[in-house]
XYZ file of C-alpha atoms in Angstrom:
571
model
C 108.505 79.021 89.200
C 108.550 82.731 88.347
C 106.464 85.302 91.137
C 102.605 85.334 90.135
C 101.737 88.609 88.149
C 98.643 89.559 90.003
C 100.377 88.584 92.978
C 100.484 92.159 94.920
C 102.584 90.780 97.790
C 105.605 91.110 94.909
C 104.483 93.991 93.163
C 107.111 96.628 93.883
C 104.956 99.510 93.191
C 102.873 98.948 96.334
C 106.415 98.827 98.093
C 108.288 102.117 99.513
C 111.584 101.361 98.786
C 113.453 103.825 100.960
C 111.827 101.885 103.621
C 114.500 99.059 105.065
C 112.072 96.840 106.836
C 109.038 96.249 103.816
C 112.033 96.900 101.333
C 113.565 93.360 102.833
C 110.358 92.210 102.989
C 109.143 92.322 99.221
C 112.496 90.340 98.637
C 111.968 87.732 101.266
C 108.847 87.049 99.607
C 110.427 87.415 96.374
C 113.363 84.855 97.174
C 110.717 82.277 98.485
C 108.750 82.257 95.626
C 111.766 81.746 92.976
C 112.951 78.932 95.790
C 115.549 80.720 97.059
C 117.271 79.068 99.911
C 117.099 81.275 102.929
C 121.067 80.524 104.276
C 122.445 81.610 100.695
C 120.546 84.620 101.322
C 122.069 85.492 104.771
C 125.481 84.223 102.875
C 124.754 86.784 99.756
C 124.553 89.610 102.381
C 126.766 89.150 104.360
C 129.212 89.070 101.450
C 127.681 92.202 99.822
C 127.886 93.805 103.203
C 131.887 93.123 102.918
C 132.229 93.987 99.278
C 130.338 97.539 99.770
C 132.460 98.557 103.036
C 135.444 97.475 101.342
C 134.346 99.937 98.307
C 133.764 102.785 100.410
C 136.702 102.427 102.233
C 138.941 102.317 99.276
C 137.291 106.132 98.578
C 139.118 107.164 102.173
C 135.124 107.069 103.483
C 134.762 106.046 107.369
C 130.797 107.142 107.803
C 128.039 106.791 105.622
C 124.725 107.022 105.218
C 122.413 104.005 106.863
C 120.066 103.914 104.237
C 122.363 104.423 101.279
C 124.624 101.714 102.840
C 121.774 99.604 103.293
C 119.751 100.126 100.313
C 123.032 99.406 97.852
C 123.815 95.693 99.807
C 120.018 94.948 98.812
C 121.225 96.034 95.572
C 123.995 93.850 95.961
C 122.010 90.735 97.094
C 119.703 91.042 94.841
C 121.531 91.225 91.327
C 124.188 88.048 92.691
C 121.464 85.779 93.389
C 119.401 86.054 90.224
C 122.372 86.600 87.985
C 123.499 83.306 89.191
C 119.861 81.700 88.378
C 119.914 83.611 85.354
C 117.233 85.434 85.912
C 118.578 89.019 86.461
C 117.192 90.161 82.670
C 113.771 89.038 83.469
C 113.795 90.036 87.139
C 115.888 93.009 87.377
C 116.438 95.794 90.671
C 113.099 97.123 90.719
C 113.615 100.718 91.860
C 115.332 103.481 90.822
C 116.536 105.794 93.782
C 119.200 108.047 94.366
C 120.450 108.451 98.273
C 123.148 110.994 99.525
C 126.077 108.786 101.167
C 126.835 111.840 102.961
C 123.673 113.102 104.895
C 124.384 111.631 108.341
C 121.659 113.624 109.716
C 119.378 110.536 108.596
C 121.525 107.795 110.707
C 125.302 106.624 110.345
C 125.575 102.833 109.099
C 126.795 101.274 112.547
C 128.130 98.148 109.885
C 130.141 99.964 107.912
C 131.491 101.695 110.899
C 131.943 98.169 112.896
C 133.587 97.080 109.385
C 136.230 100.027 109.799
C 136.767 99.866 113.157
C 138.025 95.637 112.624
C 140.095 96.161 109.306
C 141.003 99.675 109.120
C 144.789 99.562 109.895
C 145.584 101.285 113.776
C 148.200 103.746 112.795
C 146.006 105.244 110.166
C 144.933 108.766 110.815
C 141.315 110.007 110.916
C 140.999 110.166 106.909
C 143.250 107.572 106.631
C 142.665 104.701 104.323
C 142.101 101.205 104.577
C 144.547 98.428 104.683
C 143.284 97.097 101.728
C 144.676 98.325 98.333
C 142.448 100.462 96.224
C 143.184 98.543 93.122
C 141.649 95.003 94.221
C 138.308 96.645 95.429
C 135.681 95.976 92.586
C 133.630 98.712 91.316
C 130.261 98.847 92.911
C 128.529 100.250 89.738
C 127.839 96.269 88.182
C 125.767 96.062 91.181
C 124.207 98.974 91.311
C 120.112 99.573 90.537
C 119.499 101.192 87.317
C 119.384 104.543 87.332
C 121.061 104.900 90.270
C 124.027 107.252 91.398
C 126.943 107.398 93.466
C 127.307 111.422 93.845
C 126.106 113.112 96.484
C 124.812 115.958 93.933
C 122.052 113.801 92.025
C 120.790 113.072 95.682
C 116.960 113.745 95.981
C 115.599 114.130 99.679
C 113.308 111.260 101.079
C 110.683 110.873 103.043
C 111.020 108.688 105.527
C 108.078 106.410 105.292
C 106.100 105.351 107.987
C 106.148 101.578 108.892
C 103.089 99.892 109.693
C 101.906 99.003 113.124
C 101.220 95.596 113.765
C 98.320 94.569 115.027
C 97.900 94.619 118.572
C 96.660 91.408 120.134
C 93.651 91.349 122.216
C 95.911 90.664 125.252
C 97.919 94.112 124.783
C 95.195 96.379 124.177
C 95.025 98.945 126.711
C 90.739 97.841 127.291
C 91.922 94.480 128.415
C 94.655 95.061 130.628
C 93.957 91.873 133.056
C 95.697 89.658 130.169
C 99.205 90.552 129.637
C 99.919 87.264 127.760
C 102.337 87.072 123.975
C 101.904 84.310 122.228
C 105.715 83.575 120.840
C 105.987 83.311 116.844
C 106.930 79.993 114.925
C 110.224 80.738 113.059
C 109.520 79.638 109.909
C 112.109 78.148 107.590
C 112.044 77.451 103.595
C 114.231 75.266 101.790
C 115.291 74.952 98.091
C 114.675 71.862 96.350
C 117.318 69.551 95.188
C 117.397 71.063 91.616
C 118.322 74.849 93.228
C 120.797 73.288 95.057
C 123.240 72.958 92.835
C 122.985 76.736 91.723
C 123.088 77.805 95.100
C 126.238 75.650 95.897
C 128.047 77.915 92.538
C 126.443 81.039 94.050
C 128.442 80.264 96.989
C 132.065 79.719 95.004
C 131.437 82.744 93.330
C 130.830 84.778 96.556
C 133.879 83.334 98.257
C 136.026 84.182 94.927
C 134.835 87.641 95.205
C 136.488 87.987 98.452
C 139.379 90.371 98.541
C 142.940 89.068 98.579
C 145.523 90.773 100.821
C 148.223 93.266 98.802
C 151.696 92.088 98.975
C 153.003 94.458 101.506
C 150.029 93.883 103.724
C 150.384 90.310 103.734
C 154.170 90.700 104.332
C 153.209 92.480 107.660
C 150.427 90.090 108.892
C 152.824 87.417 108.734
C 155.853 89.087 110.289
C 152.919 90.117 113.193
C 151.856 86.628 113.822
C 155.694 85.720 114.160
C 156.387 88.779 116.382
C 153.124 87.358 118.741
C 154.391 84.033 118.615
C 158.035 85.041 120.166
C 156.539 87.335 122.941
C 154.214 84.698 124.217
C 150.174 84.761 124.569
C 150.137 86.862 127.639
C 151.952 89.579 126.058
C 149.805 89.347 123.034
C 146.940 89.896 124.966
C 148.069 93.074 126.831
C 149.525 94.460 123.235
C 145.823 93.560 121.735
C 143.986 95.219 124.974
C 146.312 98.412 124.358
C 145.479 98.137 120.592
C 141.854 97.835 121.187
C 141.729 100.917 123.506
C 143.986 103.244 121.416
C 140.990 102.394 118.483
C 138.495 103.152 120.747
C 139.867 106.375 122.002
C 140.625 107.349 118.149
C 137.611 107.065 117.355
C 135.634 108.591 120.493
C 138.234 111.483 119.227
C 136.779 111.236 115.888
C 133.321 111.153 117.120
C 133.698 114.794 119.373
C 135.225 116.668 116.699
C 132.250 115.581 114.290
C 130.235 116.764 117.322
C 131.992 119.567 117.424
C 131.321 120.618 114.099
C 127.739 120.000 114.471
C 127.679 122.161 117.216
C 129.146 125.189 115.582
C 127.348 124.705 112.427
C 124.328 125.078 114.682
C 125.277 128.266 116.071
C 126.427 129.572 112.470
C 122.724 128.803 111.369
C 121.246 130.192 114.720
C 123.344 133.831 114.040
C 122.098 134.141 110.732
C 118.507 133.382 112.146
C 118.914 136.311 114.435
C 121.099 138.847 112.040
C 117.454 138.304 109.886
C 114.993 138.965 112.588
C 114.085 141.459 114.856
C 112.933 141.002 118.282
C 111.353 137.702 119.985
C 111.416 135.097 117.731
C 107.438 133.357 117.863
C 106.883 130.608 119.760
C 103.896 129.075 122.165
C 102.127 130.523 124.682
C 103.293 129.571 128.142
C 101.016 127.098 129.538
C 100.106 127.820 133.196
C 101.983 125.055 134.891
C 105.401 125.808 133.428
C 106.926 127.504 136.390
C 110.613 129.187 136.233
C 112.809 126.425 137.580
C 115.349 129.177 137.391
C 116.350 132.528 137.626
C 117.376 135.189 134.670
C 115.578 134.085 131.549
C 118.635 136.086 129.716
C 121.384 133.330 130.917
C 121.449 130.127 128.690
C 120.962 126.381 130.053
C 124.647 125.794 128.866
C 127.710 127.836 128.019
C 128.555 128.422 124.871
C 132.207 128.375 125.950
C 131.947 124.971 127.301
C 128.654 123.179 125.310
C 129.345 119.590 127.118
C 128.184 118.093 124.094
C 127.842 114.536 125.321
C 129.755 112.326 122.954
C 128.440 108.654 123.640
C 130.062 105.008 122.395
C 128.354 103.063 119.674
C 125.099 101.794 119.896
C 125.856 98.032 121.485
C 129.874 98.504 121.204
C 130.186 96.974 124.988
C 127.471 94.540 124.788
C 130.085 91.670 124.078
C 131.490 92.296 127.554
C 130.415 90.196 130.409
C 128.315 91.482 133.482
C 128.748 90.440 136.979
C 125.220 89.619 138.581
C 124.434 91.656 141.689
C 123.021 90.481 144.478
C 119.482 89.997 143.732
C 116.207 90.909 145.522
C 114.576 87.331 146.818
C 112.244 85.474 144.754
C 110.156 84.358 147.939
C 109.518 87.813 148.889
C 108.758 89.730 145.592
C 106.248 86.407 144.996
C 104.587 87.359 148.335
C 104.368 91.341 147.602
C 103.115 90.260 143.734
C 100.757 88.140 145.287
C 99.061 91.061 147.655
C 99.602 93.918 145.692
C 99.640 92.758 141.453
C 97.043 89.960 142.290
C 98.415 88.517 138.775
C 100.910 85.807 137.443
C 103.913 86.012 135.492
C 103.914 84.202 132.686
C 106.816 82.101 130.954
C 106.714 83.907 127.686
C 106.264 87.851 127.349
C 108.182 90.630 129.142
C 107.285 89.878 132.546
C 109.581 86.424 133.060
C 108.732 86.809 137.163
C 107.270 88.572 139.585
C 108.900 92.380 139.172
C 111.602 90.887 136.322
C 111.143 92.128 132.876
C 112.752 90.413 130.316
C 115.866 92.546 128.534
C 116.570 92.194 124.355
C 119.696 90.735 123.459
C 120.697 93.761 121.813
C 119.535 96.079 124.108
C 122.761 98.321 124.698
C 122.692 97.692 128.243
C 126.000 99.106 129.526
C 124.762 102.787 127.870
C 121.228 102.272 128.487
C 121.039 100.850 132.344
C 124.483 100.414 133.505
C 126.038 104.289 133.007
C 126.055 105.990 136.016
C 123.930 103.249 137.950
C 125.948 103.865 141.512
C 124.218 107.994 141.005
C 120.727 105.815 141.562
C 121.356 104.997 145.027
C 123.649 108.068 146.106
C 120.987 110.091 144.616
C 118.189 108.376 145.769
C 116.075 108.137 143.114
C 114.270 105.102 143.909
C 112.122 104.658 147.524
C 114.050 103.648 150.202
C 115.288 99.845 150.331
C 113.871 99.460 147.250
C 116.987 98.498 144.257
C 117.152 97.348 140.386
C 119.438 94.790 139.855
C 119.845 92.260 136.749
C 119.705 88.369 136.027
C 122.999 87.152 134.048
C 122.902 84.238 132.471
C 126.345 83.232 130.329
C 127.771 86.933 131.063
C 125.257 88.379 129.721
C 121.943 90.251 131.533
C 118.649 88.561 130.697
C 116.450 90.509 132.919
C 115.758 93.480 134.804
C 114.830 92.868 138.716
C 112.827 95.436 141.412
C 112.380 94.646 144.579
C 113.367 94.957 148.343
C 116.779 95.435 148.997
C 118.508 91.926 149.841
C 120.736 93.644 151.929
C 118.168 95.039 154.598
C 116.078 92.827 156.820
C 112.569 93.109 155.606
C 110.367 90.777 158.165
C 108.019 92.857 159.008
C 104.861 92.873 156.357
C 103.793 96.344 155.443
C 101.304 96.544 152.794
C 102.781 100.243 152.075
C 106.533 99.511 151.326
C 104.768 96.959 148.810
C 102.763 99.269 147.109
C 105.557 101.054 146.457
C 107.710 98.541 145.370
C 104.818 98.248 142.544
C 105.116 101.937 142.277
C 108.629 101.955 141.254
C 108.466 98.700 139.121
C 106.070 100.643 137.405
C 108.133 103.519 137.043
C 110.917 101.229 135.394
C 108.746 99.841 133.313
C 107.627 102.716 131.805
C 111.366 103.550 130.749
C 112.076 99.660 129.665
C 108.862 99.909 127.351
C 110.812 103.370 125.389
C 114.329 101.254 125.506
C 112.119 98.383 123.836
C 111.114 100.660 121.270
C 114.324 102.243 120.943
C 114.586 105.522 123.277
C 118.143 106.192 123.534
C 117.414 107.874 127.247
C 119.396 106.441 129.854
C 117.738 104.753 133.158
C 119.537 107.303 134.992
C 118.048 109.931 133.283
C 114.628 108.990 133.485
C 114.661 108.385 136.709
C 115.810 111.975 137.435
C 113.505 113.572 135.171
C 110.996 111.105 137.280
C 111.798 113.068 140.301
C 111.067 116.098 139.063
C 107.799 115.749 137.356
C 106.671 113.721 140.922
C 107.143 117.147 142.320
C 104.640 118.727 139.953
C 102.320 115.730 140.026
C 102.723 115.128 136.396
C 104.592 111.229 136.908
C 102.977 108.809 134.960
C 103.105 106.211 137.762
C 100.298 103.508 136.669
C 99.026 100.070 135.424
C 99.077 101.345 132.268
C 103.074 100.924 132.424
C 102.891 97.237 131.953
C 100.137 97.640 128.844
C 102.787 99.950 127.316
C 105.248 97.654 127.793
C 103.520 94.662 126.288
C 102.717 96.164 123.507
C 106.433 97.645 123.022
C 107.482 93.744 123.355
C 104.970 92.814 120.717
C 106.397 95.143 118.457
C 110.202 94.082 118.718
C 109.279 90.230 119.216
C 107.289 90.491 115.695
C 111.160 91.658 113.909
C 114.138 91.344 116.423
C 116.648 92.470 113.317
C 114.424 95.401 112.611
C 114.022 96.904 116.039
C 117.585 96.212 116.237
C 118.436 98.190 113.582
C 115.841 101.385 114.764
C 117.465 101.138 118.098
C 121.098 101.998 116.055
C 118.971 103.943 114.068
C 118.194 106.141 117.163
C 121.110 106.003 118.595
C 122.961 107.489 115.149
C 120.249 110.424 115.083
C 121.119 110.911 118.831
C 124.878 112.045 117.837
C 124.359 114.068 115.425
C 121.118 116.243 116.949
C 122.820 116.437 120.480
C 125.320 118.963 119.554
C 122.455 120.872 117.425
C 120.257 121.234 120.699
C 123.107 121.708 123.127
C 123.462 124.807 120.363
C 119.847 126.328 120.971
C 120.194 125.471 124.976
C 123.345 128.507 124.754
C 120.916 130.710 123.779
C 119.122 133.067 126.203
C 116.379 130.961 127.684
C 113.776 133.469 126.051
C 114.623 132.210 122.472
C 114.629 128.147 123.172
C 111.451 127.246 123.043
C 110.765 128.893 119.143
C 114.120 127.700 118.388
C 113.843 124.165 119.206
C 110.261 124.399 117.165
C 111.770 125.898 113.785
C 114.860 122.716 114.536
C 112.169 120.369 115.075
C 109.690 121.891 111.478
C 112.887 121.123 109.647
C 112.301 117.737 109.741
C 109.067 117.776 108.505
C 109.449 116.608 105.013
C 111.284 113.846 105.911
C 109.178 111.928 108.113
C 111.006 112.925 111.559
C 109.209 115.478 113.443
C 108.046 113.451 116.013
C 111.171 111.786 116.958
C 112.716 115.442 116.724
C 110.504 116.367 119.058
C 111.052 113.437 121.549
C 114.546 114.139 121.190
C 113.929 117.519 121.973
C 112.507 117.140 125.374
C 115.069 114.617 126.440
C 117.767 116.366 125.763
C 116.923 119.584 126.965
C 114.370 118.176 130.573
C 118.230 117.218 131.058
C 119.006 120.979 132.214
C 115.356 122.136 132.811
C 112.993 118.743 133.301
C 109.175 120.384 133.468
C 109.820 123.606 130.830
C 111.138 120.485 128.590
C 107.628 118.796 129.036
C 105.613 121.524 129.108
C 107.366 123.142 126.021
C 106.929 118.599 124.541
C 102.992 118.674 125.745
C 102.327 122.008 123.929
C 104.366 120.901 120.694
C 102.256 117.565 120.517
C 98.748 119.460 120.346
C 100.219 121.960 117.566
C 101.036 119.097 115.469
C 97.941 117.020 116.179
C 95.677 119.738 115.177
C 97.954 120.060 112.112
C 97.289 116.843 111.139
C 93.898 117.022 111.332
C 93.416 120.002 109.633
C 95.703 118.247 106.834
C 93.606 115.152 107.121
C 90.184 117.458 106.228
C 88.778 116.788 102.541
């Protein structure tokens, strides 16, 4: 049964397409109603995910746009399924759009990247090509939307759209904070009727026949491989795969700094010709009054421009397949009894809070970059209350929750009601950070908890109840679309490496010039949607090196734009 025509659920004009998560959306919806089996989807994609990385490899690419990458497997999906239902004529792509595979400065596709890193060949160089032969690869342009173009010169620039917030349950609103409860989601699950099956059974053939054979040579080298690991034994296969696996890795954290690297001059190229056109102080904000000079000499820069320490971090999740040893952890009898005096509140089985002072942590939360990096500096450093820790629940190797509470390893008999209010101090500190991680912050617990410190001192923390309603409604959010905050979590993390190097390029200029710097960095976003997350970026990056001018300079920023947007809004 063909999609109703009033139906405006499947009318593509009320869709954005640039948009991944509604863009998927409109063809879920679409798929169901032409009784499209929902496995054969996941099959179709993940097939069209191989066929398009093994097309841009062929063309010597490595990194490519996230949302060109993305929007062409749709593409992809789309025109295999109904061409096999015979349909494609009278249901055909949609939307016309034209994306530029090469402007990384919207996000890097971490698939395509994953793809390279497991099938590009080890000895190849930087711009070396794939071990796959150029002439199997099919051309992408029978799957391609109408209209739509592979060169980077017919590229228009997008928007990015702005996805709509779900609706917040009575029990996360901030009015109604007593009630911290989630009600978990039904999966839901359609199946095709016996008379699809049949076409869904060829669809599959035809998707496995698409699959690339091996050339000659390559095959000629997989099997003398499998011979040579068969004559040295397992264990030595093992070590030879662990030394293979870290040579990739350092190749491409190699590859990875000199892109940084590039970004980072390319910054201060821009930020010369900036100054070679002006004269004087460039504008900026006023100084609000509680922005006192951390420092000395407002003509030195925050960093050298000899030495920029552009911070060059791993791929979003590219540990989280490594198992985690489980600390020892803080004891359930006591946190109960501090929860019990100083929360007043249960913890509930579904939700972020799993027990008393343990908050629940997303399988794909990239926990080794996120909480483990530089965890020993939170002790030595002293960044939590004294004989108070964070440790983690590990269930199967991997870490399922995050724990506060007394430190198991002191004796804690004695009951004072002020150590436990600040054990709920700190778990709401922590909570505060988990709620950004939820949403996709790339800052590190570390680094929070230093910048922490420093706005304590200036009585600008945010340590409250209202921690735990941010959080619950940052868990609503990703519970509602695991894949998609997923995805804006890699998302994040992509924009991360390639604005890092831009800011570290501003922060080498005297401290004077920063501030109206970082605003004209942060205005060029405008037009495509990412201002605010600029801006967030912004202060994280830079309260790094100089924590309350970073909020100050964020605080000041936010009321500029708010007041632009309601002028804008005005009839």
């Amino acid at each position: 049964m063909a999609p109703k025509k009033n139906d405006t659920s499947l009318d593509p004009k009320e869709v954005n397409p640039i948009n991944l998560a509604l863009r998927r959306k409109f063809m879920e919806r679409y798929f169901k109603a032409l009784v499209v089996d929902e496995d054969l989807v996941k099959e179709a994609r993940k097939k069209s995910e191989q066929l398009m990385s093994r097309h841009l490899a062929a063309k010597g690419l490595r990194d490519v746009n996230v949302k060109y990458f993305e929007y062409h497997v749709d593409v992809t999906v789309w025109k295999l399924i109904l061409r096999d239902l015979n349909r494609l004529k009278a249901h055909p792509w949609p939307w016309t759009l034209s994306i530029d595979m090469n402007d990384l400065t919207e996000g890097i596709s971490q698939t395509f990247r994953d793809w390279c890193r497991s099938n590009m060949s080890s000895s190849a160089g930087s711009q070396g090509g794939p071990s796959v032969t150029r002439q199997a690869t099919p051309q992408l342009s029978q799957y391609q939307a109408p209209g739509d173009s592979e060169t980077p010169e017919s590229s228009v620039a997008l928007r990015a759209p702005q996805t709509p917030a779900p609706q917040t349950p009575s029990s996360a609103r901030a009015g109604d904070a007593k009630d911290w409860t989630v009600a978990p989601r039904r999966p839901t699950s359609t199946r095709a009727p016996a008379a699809s099956l049949a076409r869904i059974q060829g669809l599959s053939h035809e998707l496995e026949s698409m699959t690339l054979s091996p050339a000659p040579q390559a095959d000629k080298e997989e099997k003398a491989e499998e011979k040579s690991a068969t004559e040295v034994g397992p264990a030595a296969q093992a070590e030879a795969e662990a030394v293979n696996a870290k040579a990739k890795v350092s190749a491409h954290m190699a590859a990875k700094q000199k892109v940084a690297d590039d970004l980072f001059k390319a910054e201060m190229s821009k930020i010369k010709l900036l100054q070679s056109e002006q004269t004087g102080a460039l504008p900026g904000l006023a100084q609000s009054c509680w922005a006192n000079r951390e420092d000395d000499g407002w003509d030195h820069p925050y960093l050298s421009s000899l030495d920029p320490k552009i911070q060059v971090r791993e791929d979003f999740g590219a540990r989280n397949k490594e198992g985690v040893e489980e600390p020892r952890l803080p004891t359930m009898a006591l946190r109960e009894k501090i929860w019990d005096t100083v929360v007043e509140r249960r913890a509930w089985p579904s939700g972020p809070i799993v027990a008393p002072f343990e908050l629940a942590l997303p399988e794909w939360l990239d926990f080794h970059d996120l909480i483990y990096h530089e965890f020993d500096r939170i002790e030595k450093e002293k960044l939590l209350d004294e004989d108070i820790v964070i440790a983690w629940r590990v269930v199967k190797n991997r870490p399922v929750s995050l724990i506060l509470g007394p430190d198991p390893r002191e004796l804690h008999a004695h009951e004072e009601r002020r150590f436990w209010i600040l054990v709920r101090s700190n778990w709401w500190r922590v909570a505060f950070w988990l709620a950004g991680a939820y949403s996709g912050s790339p800052v590190r617990l570390v680094d929070y908890l230093r910048q922490y410190e420093k706005l304590a001192e200036k009585n600008l923390d945010c340590n409250s109840e209202e921690s735990i309603v941010h959080l619950v409604k940052a868990w609503y959010s990703i519970t509602q679309d695991p894949l998609y905050a997923h995805e804006e979590a890699r998302a994040a993390r992509d924009k991360l490496d390639n604005w890092t190097p831009q800011i570290h390029a501003i922060l080498c200029q005297p401290r004077d010039k920063v501030e109206s710097l970082l605003e004209q960095w942060v205005y060029r976003a405008k037009f495509q949607g990412y201002i605010v997350t600029r801006l967030d970026f912004a202060r994280a990056i830079w309260a790094q090196v100089a924590t309350i001018k970073a909020y100050d300079w964020h605080h000041r920023m936010s009321a500029k734009l708010e007041v632009e947007r309601w002028k804008e809004s005005r009839p």
